[in-house]
Coordinates of C-alpha atoms in Angstrom, one line a residue:
Chain M
A1 CA 0.0 0.0 0.0
Q2 CA 1.1 3.5 -0.7
S3 CA 1.4 6.2 2.0
V4 CA 2.9 9.6 2.5
T5 CA 4.4 11.2 5.6
Q6 CA 4.9 14.9 5.9
L7 CA 7.2 15.8 8.7
G8 CA 6.1 18.9 10.5
S9 CA 2.5 20.1 10.4
H10 CA 3.7 23.7 10.8
V11 CA 6.8 25.4 9.5
S12 CA 7.7 29.0 10.0
V13 CA 10.5 30.9 8.2
S14 CA 11.6 34.4 7.8
E15 CA 11.1 36.2 4.5
G16 CA 14.2 35.5 2.3
A17 CA 15.1 32.3 4.2
L18 CA 15.3 28.8 2.7
V19 CA 12.0 26.9 2.7
L20 CA 12.3 23.1 3.2
L21 CA 9.1 21.0 3.5
R22 CA 9.7 17.3 4.1
C23 CA 7.9 14.4 2.4
N24 CA 8.6 10.7 2.7
Y25 CA 6.6 8.1 0.8
S26 CA 6.0 4.4 0.8
S27 CA 5.2 2.6 -2.4
S28 CA 5.6 -0.9 -3.8
V29 CA 5.8 0.3 -7.3
P30 CA 7.7 3.2 -8.9
P31 CA 5.7 6.2 -7.8
Y32 CA 4.5 9.4 -9.2
L33 CA 4.9 12.1 -6.7
F34 CA 3.2 15.5 -6.5
W35 CA 3.3 18.6 -4.5
Y36 CA 0.1 20.7 -4.3
V37 CA -0.4 24.1 -2.6
Q38 CA -3.5 25.4 -1.0
Y39 CA -3.9 29.1 -0.5
P40 CA -6.5 30.3 2.0
N41 CA -10.0 29.7 0.8
Q42 CA -8.9 28.2 -2.4
G43 CA -8.6 24.7 -4.0
L44 CA -5.4 22.8 -4.5
Q45 CA -3.0 23.9 -7.2
L46 CA -0.3 21.7 -8.6
L47 CA 3.2 23.0 -7.8
L48 CA 5.2 20.2 -9.4
K49 CA 5.3 16.5 -10.1
Y50 CA 7.9 13.7 -10.4
T51 CA 7.2 11.1 -13.1
S52 CA 10.6 9.4 -13.4
A53 CA 12.0 11.7 -16.2
A54 CA 14.4 13.6 -13.9
T55 CA 15.1 13.4 -10.2
L56 CA 15.2 17.2 -9.7
V57 CA 11.9 18.7 -10.6
K58 CA 11.3 22.4 -11.0
G59 CA 7.8 23.8 -10.4
I60 CA 6.0 27.1 -10.3
N61 CA 6.9 30.1 -8.1
G62 CA 10.5 29.1 -7.7
F63 CA 9.9 25.8 -5.9
E64 CA 11.7 22.6 -6.7
A65 CA 11.8 19.0 -5.3
E66 CA 14.3 16.2 -5.5
F67 CA 13.3 12.6 -5.7
K68 CA 15.7 10.4 -3.7
K69 CA 14.8 6.7 -4.1
S70 CA 17.3 5.5 -1.5
E71 CA 15.7 7.8 1.1
T72 CA 12.2 7.4 -0.2
S73 CA 11.9 11.2 0.0
F74 CA 10.6 14.0 -2.2
H75 CA 11.3 17.2 -0.2
L76 CA 10.2 20.6 -1.4
T77 CA 12.5 23.5 -1.3
K78 CA 12.7 27.2 -2.3
P79 CA 15.9 29.2 -1.8
S80 CA 14.2 32.4 -0.7
A81 CA 10.7 32.6 0.9
H82 CA 8.2 35.3 0.0
M83 CA 5.3 36.4 2.1
S84 CA 3.0 35.2 -0.7
D85 CA 4.3 31.6 -0.1
A86 CA 2.3 31.3 3.1
A87 CA -0.1 28.5 2.4
E88 CA -0.7 24.8 3.1
Y89 CA 1.4 22.3 1.1
F90 CA 0.4 18.7 0.4
C91 CA 2.6 15.9 -0.8
A92 CA 0.8 13.1 -2.7
V93 CA 1.8 9.8 -4.2
S94 CA 0.2 7.6 -6.9
G95 CA 1.2 4.5 -8.8
P96 CA 1.6 4.1 -12.5
G97 CA 0.0 1.6 -14.8
G98 CA -3.7 2.3 -14.5
Y99 CA -6.2 3.8 -12.1
N100 CA -4.8 6.9 -10.5
K101 CA -5.7 7.3 -6.9
L102 CA -3.8 10.0 -5.1
I103 CA -2.7 9.3 -1.5
F104 CA -2.2 12.6 0.3
G105 CA 0.0 13.5 3.3
A106 CA -1.5 15.4 6.2
G107 CA -0.2 18.7 4.9
T108 CA 2.3 21.3 6.2
R109 CA 1.2 24.8 6.9
L110 CA 4.0 27.3 5.9
A111 CA 4.1 30.7 7.7
V112 CA 6.4 33.4 6.4
H113 CA 7.2 36.3 8.7
P114 CA 8.9 39.6 8.0
Chain H
D1 CA -13.9 31.3 -15.7
A2 CA -12.7 28.4 -13.5
D3 CA -12.3 25.0 -15.1
V4 CA -13.7 23.1 -12.1
T5 CA -16.5 24.7 -10.2
Q6 CA -18.3 23.6 -7.1
T7 CA -21.7 24.7 -5.7
P8 CA -22.4 25.7 -3.1
R9 CA -19.2 27.1 -1.7
N10 CA -20.5 27.1 1.8
R11 CA -23.4 25.1 3.3
I12 CA -24.9 24.8 6.8
T13 CA -27.3 21.9 7.4
K14 CA -28.8 20.0 10.3
T15 CA -28.3 16.4 11.3
G16 CA -30.5 14.1 9.3
K17 CA -31.0 16.3 6.3
R18 CA -30.1 15.2 2.8
I19 CA -27.9 17.5 0.9
M20 CA -26.1 17.5 -2.5
L21 CA -22.9 19.0 -3.5
E22 CA -22.3 19.6 -7.2
C23 CA -19.3 19.7 -9.4
S24 CA -18.9 20.8 -13.0
Q25 CA -15.9 21.0 -15.2
T26 CA -15.1 22.5 -18.6
K27 CA -11.7 20.8 -19.0
G28 CA -13.2 17.9 -21.0
H29 CA -11.7 15.4 -18.6
D30 CA -13.3 11.9 -18.3
R31 CA -12.2 11.2 -14.7
M32 CA -13.7 12.9 -11.7
Y33 CA -13.2 12.5 -7.9
W34 CA -14.6 13.6 -4.6
Y35 CA -12.4 14.2 -1.6
R36 CA -12.9 15.5 1.9
Q37 CA -10.3 17.5 3.8
D38 CA -10.1 17.4 7.6
P39 CA -7.4 19.2 9.6
G40 CA -4.4 17.1 10.2
L41 CA -5.6 14.3 7.9
G42 CA -5.0 15.7 4.4
L43 CA -7.4 14.8 1.7
R44 CA -9.2 11.4 1.6
L45 CA -10.9 10.0 -1.4
I46 CA -14.7 9.4 -1.1
Y47 CA -15.7 8.3 -4.6
Y48 CA -14.3 8.4 -8.1
S49 CA -15.6 8.0 -11.6
F50 CA -13.7 7.2 -14.8
D51 CA -16.6 7.8 -17.1
V52 CA -20.3 8.3 -17.0
K53 CA -21.0 4.6 -16.5
D54 CA -18.2 3.9 -14.0
I55 CA -18.5 4.7 -10.3
N56 CA -16.1 3.5 -7.6
K57 CA -15.9 3.7 -3.9
G58 CA -12.9 5.4 -2.4
E59 CA -11.3 5.2 1.0
I60 CA -14.3 6.6 3.0
S61 CA -17.5 6.1 1.1
D62 CA -19.8 5.2 3.9
G63 CA -22.6 7.7 4.3
Y64 CA -22.1 9.2 0.9
S65 CA -23.4 8.5 -2.6
V66 CA -22.6 10.0 -6.0
S67 CA -24.1 10.6 -9.4
R68 CA -22.3 11.1 -12.7
Q69 CA -25.0 12.9 -14.7
A70 CA -22.8 13.7 -17.6
Q71 CA -19.1 13.7 -18.4
A72 CA -18.9 17.2 -17.0
K73 CA -21.0 16.8 -13.9
F74 CA -20.4 14.7 -10.7
S75 CA -22.5 15.2 -7.7
L76 CA -22.0 14.1 -4.1
S77 CA -24.9 13.4 -1.8
L78 CA -25.1 13.0 2.0
E79 CA -28.2 10.9 2.5
S80 CA -28.6 11.8 6.2
A81 CA -26.0 14.2 7.3
I82 CA -24.2 13.8 10.6
P83 CA -21.9 16.2 12.5
N84 CA -18.7 14.2 11.7
Q85 CA -19.3 14.9 8.0
T86 CA -18.4 18.5 8.7
A87 CA -15.5 19.1 6.5
L88 CA -14.1 20.8 3.4
Y89 CA -15.1 18.9 0.2
F90 CA -13.1 19.0 -3.0
C91 CA -14.0 17.8 -6.5
A92 CA -11.1 17.0 -8.9
T93 CA -10.7 15.9 -12.5
S94 CA -8.0 14.2 -14.5
D95 CA -7.5 13.2 -18.1
Q96 CA -6.9 9.5 -19.0
R97 CA -4.7 10.7 -21.9
D98 CA -2.3 12.2 -19.4
S99 CA -0.1 9.2 -18.3
Q100 CA 0.6 10.7 -14.9
E101 CA -3.1 11.7 -14.6
T102 CA -2.5 15.0 -12.8
Q103 CA -5.6 16.0 -10.9
Y104 CA -7.1 19.5 -11.1
F105 CA -9.1 20.7 -8.1
G106 CA -12.2 22.9 -7.6
P107 CA -12.3 25.6 -5.0
G108 CA -14.0 23.4 -2.4
T109 CA -17.3 23.4 -0.5
R110 CA -17.2 24.1 3.2
L111 CA -19.9 22.0 4.9
L112 CA -21.1 22.4 8.5
V113 CA -23.5 19.8 9.9
L114 CA -25.2 20.9 13.2

């Protein structure tokens, strides 16, 4: 069975600081991995996805994530946080080869302070 | 205009009432999903549909039913609402032609059951 663990339900950083949101997954098949962002009172928006083409994936708004099979991790990073990055971030996993059912982590709420 | 819309955006109801949440999409996608989001639990899949004649239970389908009225419309019903169904509900779509089947989310319906 597939599962996702996001370490840290709340992360707080200063504006301009590095953002690191952690995600570890469990999957018996090569996974597809996703990061979604949810801004207040909005739906989920796709930030980036890993689909085995490249281990370092670049997404929107300056975010990127690196797939590390040996660590079963897919951590999300951004070199310099902006106030507008404050949101909730969800890591999700699905398997290839047929029906796509996303399994979500519990989410990490990112706060950015001046 | 948004590609995936949900109505209503907010709903308050009483225990025992039947309610329906509606989802419409203009993306032309064949696959549609209903999730619920609870704090600290991420998103969990309630039902999914891969075409008009295909309906499947998700992780937490008890107490819910769905109807796929057309390719573009997928409704979620609570036959007899109970307080622990208070949550944020999301509809999503995906395209079977996309091998990774990225999912696209609506803005959500916030439901309060008293």
